[in-house]
Amino acid sequence: FAAPAVEVPQATPVAVFKLTADFREDSSPNKVNLGVGAYRTDDNQPWVLPVVKKVERMIVEDQSLNHEYLPILGLPEFRSSASKIALGDDSLAILENRVGGVQCLGGTGALKIGAEFLRRWYYGYNNTATPVYVSAPTWENHNGVFADAGFQDIRPYKYWNAEKRSLDLAGFLGDLESAPEHSIFVMHACAHNPTGIDPTPEEWKQIAEVMKRRNLFPFFDSAYQGFASGSLEKDAWAVRYFVSQGFELFCAQSFSKNFGLYNERVGNLTIVAKDNENLTRVLSQMEKIVRTIWSNPPSQGARVVALTLNSPELFAEWQENVKTMADRVLLMRAQLKAKLQALGTPGTWDHITQQIGMFSFTGLTPHQVEYLSKEKHIYLMASGRINMCGLTTKNIDYVAESIHEAVSTVQ
Amino acid sequence: THADMGYSFVSLSCVALCLEHQREDGHALVPPLIWKIKQQISTDPTLHADFAPALGLPEFTRRATELALGRECRAVVENRVLGIQTVGCTGAVRLGAQLLRCWYNRSTGWRGPVYIPSPFYAVFQAAGLPDVRQYRCWEAGQWAASEGHVLEDLRAAPEQAVVVLCATAYCPVATDLSQKHWKHLAHVLERRKLFPFFLMLGQGLCLGDPEQDAWPLRHCVSLGLELFCAQSFSHSFGLYGERVGHLLLVLKQNTLLLALQSQAESAVRSLWSRPATLGARVVATVLSNPANLAEWREGVRSAAERCVLIRERLREKLRLLGAPGSWDHLTQQGGLYCCTGLSAEQVAFLAKSRHVYLCNMDYVAESIHLALTSPL
């Protein structure tokens, strides 16, 4: 590294990290952080789910637990219960023994393992030219993960209609029709990040029809199951529909948000294969990939999730905790829209309650976003994305008034 | 479990006996200190579950760096050291390999070679460094580290090559060299402009003293060498399942530190985004509290002592049984593994017919004796 001729350039800072840093340095008592992607209570505090606290204590007290390395693919009872949560108790694919899971380091880890596998084994051997489509816009790390896995052709598919603040279905379907066969499509299972706009079931059916016809590979990113609508089934509808249509697919699941286990990195890559023989071969290759990145995954978070999902009482308690979070978000959405409308803020604000999940694409322009951070100490992404969890009953009036000001005075 | 860890003995036929603390059912014990701290953590109302920073918990990386390099390390004082929490030692090696692939000798388009005697070669290859080469570290037939072979192979390595070295005799095929040997090795590294990538697993468990175990690493740092070190806390803290690892980067100039840090953040973002926190919290709690630290030190000291006793007992038992061959190498080797020098068939016999995985030394000795004296 030391040779003077070599320069290590500063990497582009990750936008959301920078936002958090700017917020932290701001000394204004009114400051509001609408940037970070984690749940906050009405007191603006992180929330350890009561069921999680209970289970963590159970784990520590359990003398019979094995403290050794987990198997390479992870805790077996975690993998099976995680896949079951995604695909449903009555999933035929599970019954037919063609569903497997790989415990990974959060949703990112699951995307990473899936991407590495696909680059090596999908549609030929080491076919780095296979196009990977990500939504426009999408979670910015999608690009990074697939690029680092070796894919050379990562393209956007139309998704967000900025003018109408809705799904650009025609554009999406058009891109599906024109995509080269066997392309990989990364889709958000629910609570699209950053727009909050999901296809309706009818729209998903249309999407699936084209993908089937054109042999396109679905790679779902499911980071908000249960958190989006409060219902696990509803939030998994799209994934389950695709499975019922006979697709082979991957689903990267994150339990960071719906278990509040951000710090323990709990994720699962669910694999739906054509048959059990294929599944076995896929899993053996997954093992090889895992061994070159983290060898075997951390046990704590997986144990918490597995114990919770596999116990009827704990499972019920968890569903209630999840609903608590989802309900608070829905309340903030309703209140923000109501206040903006009451203030007579220019524009329409229906999209705030039409969108779902943690995030809302407000439609604020970069200048308006800048105004909010500089003049009002309210921090949000330059794209206009806000995290509804950053809103509380205490700051919502201030935020609504500030948005009103920004929209009225700045283009 | 060790097969799971990907240990492969490419040119050697030997069985590694794991000499760690075990319960009756064969599973690893959790040290009482660790259990106590985990309890504290699970009932601590001030701890939240938010994401850790991408490069890890600062309190952990600070203590992990201090454990490896010591409190008065000049490189730390001169701000030339970066510490990154990783997912186990494998994660540290993977991240280090990726950073080398992208940023080491960038102007020459360097892609290797990497000299590695131990099982992480697949990790380097997956990180985009396919030119992985072995160097000899054993005296075949004697099952002892061979300084001569190591130096010979490294003297022949091209300049700028990366050399993976085990700082502690934990890896089954680690170089188990004396301080004098390490000084020679460091001299070769310096002269040949080779880049050391240390693996430090089980610090404290080999010589019973973390400082002594870290001596090879600290010696190289004191010479002003630039290097990486992948640390694992699995064995010294009984935290296997928690995947606590640390990548230490020691640079020649501190002007590159911030840029390298930003590149590391970018790399981590596509690997695992942020590390898991429980294990790191436990380690930080041990290392930052004087009473905990003293208890931990005592624990590793007695574990190391126990390993020495087990080696002696195994050797003695084999002698009493009249097992063919010389078994002095069992007590001459250090660390938590011992290579017995058995052939591949003898190893298979142990596994299949005698189910030897457990640490019941009498049974192990008898089994080895059988392997050597029965028709297989």
Coordinates of N, CA, C and O in Angstrom, one line a residue, chain A residues 19 22-35 368-380 390 395 398-399 402 405:
Chain A
L19 N -26.2 10.8 6.0 CA -27.4 11.5 6.5 C -27.4 11.3 8.1 O -27.6 12.3 8.8
D22 N -24.8 13.5 9.6 CA -25.1 14.9 9.6 C -26.2 15.2 10.7 O -26.1 16.2 11.4
F23 N -27.1 14.3 10.8 CA -28.2 14.5 11.9 C -27.5 14.5 13.3 O -27.9 15.3 14.1
R24 N -26.6 13.6 13.5 CA -25.9 13.5 14.8 C -25.2 14.8 15.1 O -25.2 15.2 16.3
E25 N -24.6 15.4 14.1 CA -23.8 16.6 14.4 C -24.7 17.8 14.6 O -24.3 18.9 15.1
D26 N -26.0 17.7 14.2 CA -26.9 18.9 14.3 C -27.3 19.1 15.8 O -27.7 18.2 16.4
S27 N -27.1 20.3 16.2 CA -27.4 20.6 17.7 C -28.8 21.1 17.9 O -29.1 21.5 19.0
S28 N -29.6 21.3 16.9 CA -30.9 21.9 17.1 C -31.8 21.0 17.9 O -31.8 19.8 17.6
P29 N -32.6 21.6 18.8 CA -33.5 20.7 19.6 C -34.7 20.2 18.8 O -35.3 19.3 19.3
N30 N -34.9 20.8 17.7 CA -36.0 20.4 16.9 C -35.7 19.3 15.8 O -36.6 19.0 15.0
K31 N -34.5 18.9 15.8 CA -34.0 18.1 14.7 C -34.8 16.8 14.6 O -35.2 16.2 15.7
V32 N -35.1 16.3 13.4 CA -35.8 15.1 13.2 C -35.1 14.3 12.1 O -34.7 14.8 11.1
N33 N -34.9 13.0 12.4 CA -34.2 12.1 11.5 C -35.3 11.2 10.7 O -35.8 10.3 11.3
L34 N -35.5 11.6 9.5 CA -36.4 10.8 8.7 C -35.7 9.9 7.7 O -36.2 9.5 6.7
G35 N -34.4 9.7 8.0 CA -33.6 9.0 7.0 C -33.3 7.6 7.3 O -33.2 6.8 6.4
Q368 N -36.2 21.1 -2.2 CA -37.1 21.1 -1.0 C -36.5 20.3 0.1 O -36.6 20.7 1.3
V369 N -35.9 19.2 -0.2 CA -35.2 18.3 0.8 C -34.1 19.1 1.4 O -33.9 19.1 2.7
E370 N -33.3 19.9 0.6 CA -32.2 20.6 1.1 C -32.7 21.7 2.1 O -32.2 22.0 3.2
Y371 N -33.8 22.3 1.7 CA -34.4 23.4 2.5 C -34.8 22.8 3.9 O -34.5 23.3 4.9
L372 N -35.4 21.6 3.9 CA -35.8 21.0 5.1 C -34.6 20.7 6.0 O -34.7 20.9 7.2
S373 N -33.5 20.2 5.5 CA -32.4 19.9 6.3 C -31.7 21.2 6.8 O -31.4 21.3 8.0
K374 N -31.5 22.1 5.9 CA -30.7 23.3 6.3 C -31.5 24.2 7.2 O -31.1 24.8 8.2
E375 N -32.8 24.5 6.8 CA -33.6 25.5 7.5 C -34.4 24.9 8.7 O -34.6 25.6 9.6
K376 N -34.8 23.7 8.5 CA -35.7 23.1 9.5 C -35.1 21.9 10.3 O -35.8 21.4 11.2
H377 N -33.9 21.6 10.0 CA -33.2 20.5 10.7 C -34.0 19.1 10.6 O -34.0 18.4 11.6
I378 N -34.6 19.0 9.5 CA -35.3 17.7 9.2 C -34.6 17.0 8.1 O -34.4 17.5 7.0
Y379 N -34.1 15.8 8.4 CA -33.2 15.0 7.5 C -34.0 13.9 6.8 O -34.6 13.1 7.5
L380 N -33.9 13.9 5.5 CA -34.4 12.8 4.7 C -33.6 12.7 3.5 O -32.7 13.5 3.2
G390 N -39.7 7.7 11.8 CA -39.0 8.9 12.4 C -40.1 9.9 12.9 O -39.8 10.9 13.6
N395 N -43.5 15.2 17.1 CA -42.9 16.0 16.1 C -43.7 16.2 14.8 O -43.3 16.9 13.9
Y398 N -44.7 19.7 13.6 CA -43.5 20.5 13.2 C -43.1 20.0 11.8 O -42.8 20.8 10.9
V399 N -43.1 18.7 11.6 CA -42.7 18.2 10.2 C -43.8 18.6 9.2 O -43.4 19.0 8.1
S402 N -43.3 22.2 8.3 CA -42.1 22.4 7.6 C -42.2 21.9 6.2 O -41.8 22.6 5.2
E405 N -44.1 24.5 4.4 CA -43.3 25.7 4.1 C -42.4 25.4 2.9 O -42.3 26.2 1.9

